[in-house]
Amino acid sequence: MTLVFPVPPITTSSAHGLTLLFAFCYVGSLYISKNARLSFAEKQTAAYNGKPRPKYSDERWRDDPDVIRARLVAVSIATSICCGIVFLLLRHFVGDRPDGFEMALDTTIARLGFRIYFDSDMIFPHLVTPVLFLGPLYAGYLGGHLPLQRNWSFKTDVISKFISWQGVRNYLMAPITEELVFRACVLAVYHMSGASTRRMIFLGPLSFGLAHVHHAWDTFNRYGGTAAAAKRAIIMSLFQLAYTALFGFHCSYLFLRTGSIFPSISAHIFCNIMGVPEIAWHLKVYPQRRKAILFMYVLGVVGFAYVLEPWTRTGGVLYWRDQKPGAGIGSY
């Protein structure tokens, strides 16, 4: 049985504080363990031709396998702690009921979106994000890089890319843990504070964007620790902040709309695989297909706007009202 509240059980300030706690727990876990922390030489060689400088043997960079392994353990523990905080919060609100533990556990599972559908609702929410990427997918088709095309290789594009520590981090653990913490946990506490759907969509992801700012220190050192490196780090951090915030808006909508964390995770994995759309590069590489590329990019945006609402309409959702008949538990 899922616990609902007739009035918000926590304040907006408490939700803000818990959100910051989640972000601090997740990012801070990367720096608690010595094995997970990065290290850079005091004297560094300046970057050349826009590429990172050479790595010294006594340094620890974020793509080193031992660093990745330590960080995967750290964020797994941090994610478990954040989910545990949501459970303890709900357990507190249940009170001394005989079935309090079971009710708190069921409510936590529901509020964190561990919900699997067994109809069309299980498929369509996962297809919304690929529609937005019709332009990049078409460019991949032109280059023969899509699965089973001439320039696609199972060994190179699957084994080498995914079956590696970087692949496990980028396409499995980072999407899962980040969505659980910055989507499920954050939106769960904002919902308990009585936040509106709009506020949850546009306010919740800000912590997700800010959590990526710490990469600026890594960029600054990898590019030589110079003034040019500082400028690059700032620009890249601002771009990443904007991109992750926009992406967060999208995943927050998916989570709130479907009541499931899995569409958000699949969207996160897909976007990490595709990367940032590079329309200028695609137009440069395939000038003879310029109109077709522009058309597919526009079609992707228009198609995304068209399917976003109907393909995410789901029944029995805790977070979203006015869904299918009989759906939407309107309480907190």
mmCIF file of C-alpha atoms in Angstrom:
data_model
loop_
_atom_site.group_PDB
_atom_site.id
_atom_site.type_symbol
_atom_site.label_atom_id
_atom_site.label_comp_id
_atom_site.label_asym_id
_atom_site.label_seq_id
_atom_site.Cartn_x
_atom_site.Cartn_y
_atom_site.Cartn_z
ATOM 1 C CA MET A 1 0.000 0.000 0.000
ATOM 2 C CA THR A 2 1.386 3.399 -1.012
ATOM 3 C CA LEU A 3 1.274 6.108 1.625
ATOM 4 C CA VAL A 4 -0.240 9.438 0.526
ATOM 5 C CA PHE A 5 -0.534 12.638 2.499
ATOM 6 C CA PRO A 6 -3.529 14.995 2.650
ATOM 7 C CA VAL A 7 -1.153 17.930 3.219
ATOM 8 C CA PRO A 8 2.561 18.345 2.420
ATOM 9 C CA PRO A 9 4.551 16.651 5.202
ATOM 10 C CA ILE A 10 7.690 18.786 4.680
ATOM 11 C CA THR A 11 8.348 22.424 3.848
ATOM 12 C CA THR A 12 9.856 23.800 0.664
ATOM 13 C CA SER A 13 12.957 24.832 2.624
ATOM 14 C CA SER A 14 13.348 21.263 3.850
ATOM 15 C CA ALA A 15 13.084 20.007 0.270
ATOM 16 C CA HIS A 16 15.793 22.465 -0.813
ATOM 17 C CA GLY A 17 17.999 21.294 2.033
ATOM 18 C CA LEU A 18 17.492 17.626 1.227
ATOM 19 C CA THR A 19 18.254 18.283 -2.442
ATOM 20 C CA LEU A 20 21.546 19.922 -1.512
ATOM 21 C CA LEU A 21 22.265 17.016 0.829
ATOM 22 C CA PHE A 22 21.723 14.529 -1.997
ATOM 23 C CA ALA A 23 24.020 16.489 -4.328
ATOM 24 C CA PHE A 24 26.685 16.846 -1.630
ATOM 25 C CA CYS A 25 26.477 13.143 -0.800
ATOM 26 C CA TYR A 26 26.819 12.093 -4.447
ATOM 27 C CA VAL A 27 29.597 14.482 -5.486
ATOM 28 C CA GLY A 28 31.317 14.353 -2.124
ATOM 29 C CA SER A 29 31.604 10.567 -2.346
ATOM 30 C CA LEU A 30 34.030 11.046 -5.243
ATOM 31 C CA TYR A 31 36.500 12.798 -2.970
ATOM 32 C CA ILE A 32 36.240 10.871 0.308
ATOM 33 C CA SER A 33 38.253 7.887 -0.860
ATOM 34 C CA LYS A 34 41.891 8.464 -1.761
ATOM 35 C CA ASN A 35 41.549 5.981 -4.626
ATOM 36 C CA ALA A 36 38.648 7.969 -6.088
ATOM 37 C CA ARG A 37 40.318 11.374 -5.885
ATOM 38 C CA LEU A 38 42.191 12.853 -8.814
ATOM 39 C CA SER A 39 45.775 14.027 -8.541
ATOM 40 C CA PHE A 40 47.787 16.293 -10.800
ATOM 41 C CA ALA A 41 51.450 17.272 -10.972
ATOM 42 C CA GLU A 42 52.374 20.684 -9.609
ATOM 43 C CA LYS A 43 54.276 21.547 -12.770
ATOM 44 C CA GLN A 44 52.288 20.871 -15.891
ATOM 45 C CA THR A 45 52.872 21.085 -19.616
ATOM 46 C CA ALA A 46 50.557 23.431 -21.474
ATOM 47 C CA ALA A 47 48.060 21.848 -23.834
ATOM 48 C CA TYR A 48 48.798 21.969 -27.553
ATOM 49 C CA ASN A 49 46.404 22.365 -30.468
ATOM 50 C CA GLY A 50 43.340 22.205 -28.261
ATOM 51 C CA LYS A 51 44.109 18.736 -26.904
ATOM 52 C CA PRO A 52 44.789 17.667 -23.291
ATOM 53 C CA ARG A 53 48.417 17.690 -22.232
ATOM 54 C CA PRO A 54 50.369 14.416 -21.777
ATOM 55 C CA LYS A 55 49.633 12.572 -18.539
ATOM 56 C CA TYR A 56 52.468 12.041 -16.059
ATOM 57 C CA SER A 57 52.960 8.590 -14.557
ATOM 58 C CA ASP A 58 52.292 9.722 -10.969
ATOM 59 C CA GLU A 59 48.976 11.438 -11.811
ATOM 60 C CA ARG A 60 45.457 10.090 -11.401
ATOM 61 C CA TRP A 61 42.991 11.173 -14.089
ATOM 62 C CA ARG A 62 39.252 10.496 -14.152
ATOM 63 C CA ASP A 63 39.517 7.941 -16.973
ATOM 64 C CA ASP A 64 42.115 5.786 -15.204
ATOM 65 C CA PRO A 65 40.569 2.342 -14.606
ATOM 66 C CA ASP A 66 41.415 2.279 -10.887
ATOM 67 C CA VAL A 67 39.894 5.751 -10.426
ATOM 68 C CA ILE A 68 36.742 4.690 -12.274
ATOM 69 C CA ARG A 69 36.414 1.528 -10.165
ATOM 70 C CA ALA A 70 36.784 3.472 -6.921
ATOM 71 C CA ARG A 71 34.286 6.084 -8.044
ATOM 72 C CA LEU A 72 31.730 3.481 -9.103
ATOM 73 C CA VAL A 73 31.850 2.018 -5.605
ATOM 74 C CA ALA A 74 31.597 5.508 -4.090
ATOM 75 C CA VAL A 75 28.555 6.633 -6.077
ATOM 76 C CA SER A 76 26.839 3.284 -5.541
ATOM 77 C CA ILE A 77 27.140 3.767 -1.788
ATOM 78 C CA ALA A 78 26.064 7.421 -2.077
ATOM 79 C CA THR A 79 23.023 6.458 -4.150
ATOM 80 C CA SER A 80 22.020 3.843 -1.593
ATOM 81 C CA ILE A 81 22.337 6.438 1.180
ATOM 82 C CA CYS A 82 20.149 8.938 -0.697
ATOM 83 C CA CYS A 83 17.473 6.319 -1.340
ATOM 84 C CA GLY A 84 17.759 5.318 2.314
ATOM 85 C CA ILE A 85 17.150 8.916 3.390
ATOM 86 C CA VAL A 86 13.893 8.955 1.408
ATOM 87 C CA PHE A 87 12.874 5.688 3.068
ATOM 88 C CA LEU A 88 13.711 6.959 6.573
ATOM 89 C CA LEU A 89 11.787 10.142 5.882
ATOM 90 C CA LEU A 90 8.711 8.188 4.842
ATOM 91 C CA ARG A 91 9.172 5.740 7.717
ATOM 92 C CA HIS A 92 9.080 8.701 10.102
ATOM 93 C CA PHE A 93 5.797 9.918 8.626
ATOM 94 C CA VAL A 94 4.200 6.472 8.858
ATOM 95 C CA GLY A 95 4.514 6.530 12.635
ATOM 96 C CA ASP A 96 4.042 3.535 14.910
ATOM 97 C CA ARG A 97 1.623 1.559 12.772
ATOM 98 C CA PRO A 98 2.101 -2.238 12.946
ATOM 99 C CA ASP A 99 2.651 -2.356 9.195
ATOM 100 C CA GLY A 100 4.739 0.823 9.194
ATOM 101 C CA PHE A 101 7.927 -0.704 7.797
ATOM 102 C CA GLU A 102 6.150 -2.444 4.919
ATOM 103 C CA MET A 103 4.123 0.662 4.101
ATOM 104 C CA ALA A 104 7.213 2.882 4.136
ATOM 105 C CA LEU A 105 9.061 0.414 1.922
ATOM 106 C CA ASP A 106 6.190 0.156 -0.580
ATOM 107 C CA THR A 107 5.852 3.935 -0.636
ATOM 108 C CA THR A 108 9.579 4.401 -1.178
ATOM 109 C CA ILE A 109 9.540 1.959 -4.087
ATOM 110 C CA ALA A 110 6.598 3.816 -5.644
ATOM 111 C CA ARG A 111 8.011 7.297 -5.095
ATOM 112 C CA LEU A 112 11.443 6.370 -6.447
ATOM 113 C CA GLY A 113 9.793 5.079 -9.610
ATOM 114 C CA PHE A 114 10.653 1.382 -9.479
ATOM 115 C CA ARG A 115 7.655 0.689 -11.617
ATOM 116 C CA ILE A 116 7.574 -1.629 -14.618
ATOM 117 C CA TYR A 117 4.702 -1.562 -17.123
ATOM 118 C CA PHE A 118 3.370 -4.568 -18.980
ATOM 119 C CA ASP A 119 1.606 -2.854 -21.882
ATOM 120 C CA SER A 120 2.326 -0.139 -24.450
ATOM 121 C CA ASP A 121 3.156 2.212 -21.585
ATOM 122 C CA MET A 122 6.346 0.187 -21.144
ATOM 123 C CA ILE A 123 7.588 0.996 -24.663
ATOM 124 C CA PHE A 124 6.526 4.431 -25.886
ATOM 125 C CA PRO A 125 8.106 6.586 -23.116
ATOM 126 C CA HIS A 126 11.486 5.097 -24.057
ATOM 127 C CA LEU A 127 11.056 6.165 -27.706
ATOM 128 C CA VAL A 128 10.464 9.862 -27.044
ATOM 129 C CA THR A 129 14.144 10.780 -26.761
ATOM 130 C CA PRO A 130 15.249 8.956 -29.953
ATOM 131 C CA VAL A 131 12.630 10.946 -31.879
ATOM 132 C CA LEU A 132 14.387 14.155 -30.816
ATOM 133 C CA PHE A 133 17.639 12.776 -32.243
ATOM 134 C CA LEU A 134 16.322 12.040 -35.737
ATOM 135 C CA GLY A 135 18.837 14.499 -37.185
ATOM 136 C CA PRO A 136 21.953 12.914 -35.623
ATOM 137 C CA LEU A 137 20.578 9.440 -36.333
ATOM 138 C CA TYR A 138 20.122 10.350 -39.999
ATOM 139 C CA ALA A 139 23.696 11.672 -40.123
ATOM 140 C CA GLY A 140 24.848 8.376 -38.620
ATOM 141 C CA TYR A 141 22.906 6.584 -41.339
ATOM 142 C CA LEU A 142 24.599 8.669 -44.038
ATOM 143 C CA GLY A 143 27.992 7.736 -42.640
ATOM 144 C CA GLY A 144 27.078 4.071 -42.356
ATOM 145 C CA HIS A 145 27.642 4.065 -38.592
ATOM 146 C CA LEU A 146 24.289 2.723 -37.435
ATOM 147 C CA PRO A 147 24.094 -0.920 -36.272
ATOM 148 C CA LEU A 148 24.704 -3.467 -39.064
ATOM 149 C CA GLN A 149 25.717 -0.781 -41.577
ATOM 150 C CA ARG A 150 28.986 -0.890 -43.502
ATOM 151 C CA ASN A 151 31.069 1.193 -41.080
ATOM 152 C CA TRP A 152 29.629 -0.381 -37.938
ATOM 153 C CA SER A 153 31.594 -3.046 -36.134
ATOM 154 C CA PHE A 154 30.397 -5.146 -33.210
ATOM 155 C CA LYS A 155 33.928 -5.342 -31.855
ATOM 156 C CA THR A 156 34.614 -1.609 -32.124
ATOM 157 C CA ASP A 157 31.178 -0.114 -31.506
ATOM 158 C CA VAL A 158 29.944 -2.542 -28.859
ATOM 159 C CA ILE A 159 32.748 -4.511 -27.218
ATOM 160 C CA SER A 160 35.393 -1.771 -27.139
ATOM 161 C CA LYS A 161 32.896 0.971 -26.323
ATOM 162 C CA PHE A 162 30.676 -0.658 -23.722
ATOM 163 C CA ILE A 163 32.744 -3.508 -22.272
ATOM 164 C CA SER A 164 35.302 -1.252 -20.629
ATOM 165 C CA TRP A 165 35.496 0.676 -17.378
ATOM 166 C CA GLN A 166 34.728 3.927 -19.194
ATOM 167 C CA GLY A 167 31.779 2.272 -20.920
ATOM 168 C CA VAL A 168 30.416 0.859 -17.660
ATOM 169 C CA ARG A 169 30.687 4.312 -16.100
ATOM 170 C CA ASN A 170 29.275 6.322 -19.008
ATOM 171 C CA TYR A 171 26.514 4.031 -20.220
ATOM 172 C CA LEU A 172 25.449 2.085 -17.135
ATOM 173 C CA MET A 173 26.426 3.258 -13.666
ATOM 174 C CA ALA A 174 26.377 7.034 -14.217
ATOM 175 C CA PRO A 175 22.899 7.042 -15.839
ATOM 176 C CA ILE A 176 21.436 4.723 -13.203
ATOM 177 C CA THR A 177 22.903 6.381 -10.116
ATOM 178 C CA GLU A 178 22.432 9.956 -11.341
ATOM 179 C CA GLU A 179 18.809 9.364 -12.268
ATOM 180 C CA LEU A 180 18.075 7.698 -8.938
ATOM 181 C CA VAL A 181 19.629 10.544 -6.951
ATOM 182 C CA PHE A 182 18.961 13.665 -9.023
ATOM 183 C CA ARG A 183 15.619 12.581 -10.442
ATOM 184 C CA ALA A 184 13.914 10.069 -8.160
ATOM 185 C CA CYS A 185 15.169 11.217 -4.754
ATOM 186 C CA VAL A 186 15.105 14.942 -5.532
ATOM 187 C CA LEU A 187 11.638 14.908 -7.076
ATOM 188 C CA ALA A 188 10.303 12.655 -4.328
ATOM 189 C CA VAL A 189 11.141 15.216 -1.635
ATOM 190 C CA TYR A 190 9.953 18.165 -3.727
ATOM 191 C CA HIS A 191 6.659 16.385 -4.287
ATOM 192 C CA MET A 192 6.331 15.810 -0.530
ATOM 193 C CA SER A 193 6.807 19.553 -0.025
ATOM 194 C CA GLY A 194 3.780 20.274 -2.216
ATOM 195 C CA ALA A 195 5.793 21.707 -5.100
ATOM 196 C CA SER A 196 3.863 22.190 -8.326
ATOM 197 C CA THR A 197 4.599 20.022 -11.350
ATOM 198 C CA ARG A 198 6.147 22.978 -13.169
ATOM 199 C CA ARG A 199 8.423 23.766 -10.251
ATOM 200 C CA MET A 200 9.540 20.153 -9.984
ATOM 201 C CA ILE A 201 10.340 20.013 -13.698
ATOM 202 C CA PHE A 202 12.315 23.243 -13.813
ATOM 203 C CA LEU A 203 13.734 23.497 -10.294
ATOM 204 C CA GLY A 204 14.685 19.908 -9.551
ATOM 205 C CA PRO A 205 17.291 19.525 -12.349
ATOM 206 C CA LEU A 206 19.324 22.547 -11.222
ATOM 207 C CA SER A 207 21.100 20.434 -8.620
ATOM 208 C CA PHE A 208 21.906 17.937 -11.389
ATOM 209 C CA GLY A 209 23.544 20.662 -13.443
ATOM 210 C CA LEU A 210 25.457 22.108 -10.503
ATOM 211 C CA ALA A 211 26.710 18.646 -9.572
ATOM 212 C CA HIS A 212 28.726 18.596 -12.808
ATOM 213 C CA VAL A 213 30.563 21.851 -12.123
ATOM 214 C CA HIS A 214 33.315 20.014 -10.244
ATOM 215 C CA HIS A 215 34.551 18.715 -13.620
ATOM 216 C CA ALA A 216 35.998 22.201 -14.188
ATOM 217 C CA TRP A 217 38.956 21.378 -11.921
ATOM 218 C CA ASP A 218 39.697 18.272 -13.956
ATOM 219 C CA THR A 219 39.499 20.195 -17.242
ATOM 220 C CA PHE A 220 41.692 22.999 -15.905
ATOM 221 C CA ASN A 221 44.475 20.574 -14.950
ATOM 222 C CA ARG A 222 44.256 18.295 -17.977
ATOM 223 C CA TYR A 223 44.741 21.300 -20.250
ATOM 224 C CA GLY A 224 47.838 22.528 -18.445
ATOM 225 C CA GLY A 225 46.631 24.740 -15.592
ATOM 226 C CA THR A 226 47.132 27.902 -17.650
ATOM 227 C CA ALA A 227 44.928 30.946 -18.192
ATOM 228 C CA ALA A 228 43.755 29.369 -21.441
ATOM 229 C CA ALA A 229 42.950 26.183 -19.533
ATOM 230 C CA ALA A 230 40.947 28.178 -16.983
ATOM 231 C CA LYS A 231 38.976 29.841 -19.786
ATOM 232 C CA ARG A 232 38.290 26.468 -21.376
ATOM 233 C CA ALA A 233 37.194 25.006 -18.035
ATOM 234 C CA ILE A 234 34.781 27.876 -17.396
ATOM 235 C CA ILE A 235 33.263 27.742 -20.889
ATOM 236 C CA MET A 236 32.910 23.972 -20.795
ATOM 237 C CA SER A 237 31.374 24.080 -17.316
ATOM 238 C CA LEU A 238 28.836 26.715 -18.331
ATOM 239 C CA PHE A 239 27.917 24.731 -21.426
ATOM 240 C CA GLN A 240 27.651 21.520 -19.399
ATOM 241 C CA LEU A 241 25.556 23.292 -16.787
ATOM 242 C CA ALA A 242 23.131 24.517 -19.457
ATOM 243 C CA TYR A 243 23.008 21.187 -21.300
ATOM 244 C CA THR A 244 22.540 19.067 -18.173
ATOM 245 C CA ALA A 245 19.839 21.439 -16.920
ATOM 246 C CA LEU A 246 17.930 21.156 -20.216
ATOM 247 C CA PHE A 247 18.402 17.416 -20.219
ATOM 248 C CA GLY A 248 17.243 17.360 -16.601
ATOM 249 C CA PHE A 249 14.025 19.162 -17.516
ATOM 250 C CA HIS A 250 13.314 16.429 -20.059
ATOM 251 C CA CYS A 251 14.076 13.524 -17.712
ATOM 252 C CA SER A 252 12.110 15.139 -14.881
ATOM 253 C CA TYR A 253 9.106 15.345 -17.185
ATOM 254 C CA LEU A 254 9.512 11.680 -18.124
ATOM 255 C CA PHE A 255 9.758 10.645 -14.489
ATOM 256 C CA LEU A 256 6.816 12.707 -13.264
ATOM 257 C CA ARG A 257 4.684 11.850 -16.250
ATOM 258 C CA THR A 258 5.211 8.090 -16.125
ATOM 259 C CA GLY A 259 5.900 7.583 -12.425
ATOM 260 C CA SER A 260 8.797 5.330 -13.448
ATOM 261 C CA ILE A 261 12.538 5.928 -13.289
ATOM 262 C CA PHE A 262 13.264 3.595 -16.196
ATOM 263 C CA PRO A 263 12.341 5.965 -19.083
ATOM 264 C CA SER A 264 14.655 8.566 -17.539
ATOM 265 C CA ILE A 265 17.467 6.037 -17.272
ATOM 266 C CA SER A 266 17.040 4.893 -20.871
ATOM 267 C CA ALA A 267 16.972 8.526 -22.056
ATOM 268 C CA HIS A 268 20.155 9.198 -20.082
ATOM 269 C CA ILE A 269 21.912 6.180 -21.585
ATOM 270 C CA PHE A 270 20.776 7.077 -25.107
ATOM 271 C CA CYS A 271 21.941 10.704 -24.792
ATOM 272 C CA ASN A 272 25.310 9.611 -23.411
ATOM 273 C CA ILE A 273 25.746 7.325 -26.412
ATOM 274 C CA MET A 274 24.693 9.966 -28.948
ATOM 275 C CA GLY A 275 26.490 12.920 -27.370
ATOM 276 C CA VAL A 276 25.610 16.533 -28.099
ATOM 277 C CA PRO A 277 24.039 16.968 -31.585
ATOM 278 C CA GLU A 278 26.585 18.491 -33.977
ATOM 279 C CA ILE A 279 24.509 19.891 -36.800
ATOM 280 C CA ALA A 280 27.288 22.179 -38.071
ATOM 281 C CA TRP A 281 29.674 19.236 -38.355
ATOM 282 C CA HIS A 282 27.092 17.081 -40.096
ATOM 283 C CA LEU A 283 26.363 19.816 -42.630
ATOM 284 C CA LYS A 284 30.096 20.171 -43.287
ATOM 285 C CA VAL A 285 30.709 16.443 -43.745
ATOM 286 C CA TYR A 286 27.630 15.841 -45.942
ATOM 287 C CA PRO A 287 27.139 19.106 -47.899
ATOM 288 C CA GLN A 288 25.268 17.291 -50.670
ATOM 289 C CA ARG A 289 22.603 16.268 -48.142
ATOM 290 C CA ARG A 290 22.295 19.671 -46.499
ATOM 291 C CA LYS A 291 18.547 20.075 -47.028
ATOM 292 C CA ALA A 292 17.809 16.506 -45.935
ATOM 293 C CA ILE A 293 19.883 16.906 -42.759
ATOM 294 C CA LEU A 294 18.181 20.195 -41.871
ATOM 295 C CA PHE A 295 14.800 18.602 -42.550
ATOM 296 C CA MET A 296 15.556 15.638 -40.274
ATOM 297 C CA TYR A 297 16.758 17.918 -37.473
ATOM 298 C CA VAL A 298 13.585 19.996 -37.719
ATOM 299 C CA LEU A 299 11.461 16.857 -38.017
ATOM 300 C CA GLY A 300 13.072 15.537 -34.846
ATOM 301 C CA VAL A 301 12.179 18.653 -32.873
ATOM 302 C CA VAL A 302 8.639 18.816 -34.267
ATOM 303 C CA GLY A 303 8.131 15.091 -33.795
ATOM 304 C CA PHE A 304 9.428 15.276 -30.240
ATOM 305 C CA ALA A 305 6.965 18.045 -29.401
ATOM 306 C CA TYR A 306 4.158 16.026 -30.998
ATOM 307 C CA VAL A 307 4.792 12.685 -29.244
ATOM 308 C CA LEU A 308 6.002 13.949 -25.859
ATOM 309 C CA GLU A 309 2.557 14.212 -24.283
ATOM 310 C CA PRO A 310 0.697 11.206 -25.782
ATOM 311 C CA TRP A 311 3.623 8.759 -25.593
ATOM 312 C CA THR A 312 4.159 9.487 -21.897
ATOM 313 C CA ARG A 313 0.480 9.379 -20.879
ATOM 314 C CA THR A 314 0.353 6.651 -18.258
ATOM 315 C CA GLY A 315 -2.207 5.317 -15.824
ATOM 316 C CA GLY A 316 -2.004 5.251 -12.027
ATOM 317 C CA VAL A 317 0.738 7.845 -11.680
ATOM 318 C CA LEU A 318 1.471 9.281 -8.253
ATOM 319 C CA TYR A 319 3.134 12.454 -9.503
ATOM 320 C CA TRP A 320 0.897 13.551 -12.366
ATOM 321 C CA ARG A 321 -2.790 14.349 -12.453
ATOM 322 C CA ASP A 322 -5.188 14.265 -15.407
ATOM 323 C CA GLN A 323 -3.749 11.180 -17.045
ATOM 324 C CA LYS A 324 -5.724 8.170 -18.240
ATOM 325 C CA PRO A 325 -9.133 7.528 -16.679
ATOM 326 C CA GLY A 326 -8.763 6.557 -13.050
ATOM 327 C CA ALA A 327 -5.134 7.692 -12.980
ATOM 328 C CA GLY A 328 -3.252 10.112 -10.858
ATOM 329 C CA ILE A 329 -3.248 9.928 -7.093
ATOM 330 C CA GLY A 330 -3.714 13.576 -6.291
ATOM 331 C CA SER A 331 -2.293 13.447 -2.751
ATOM 332 C CA TYR A 332 1.231 14.062 -1.663
#
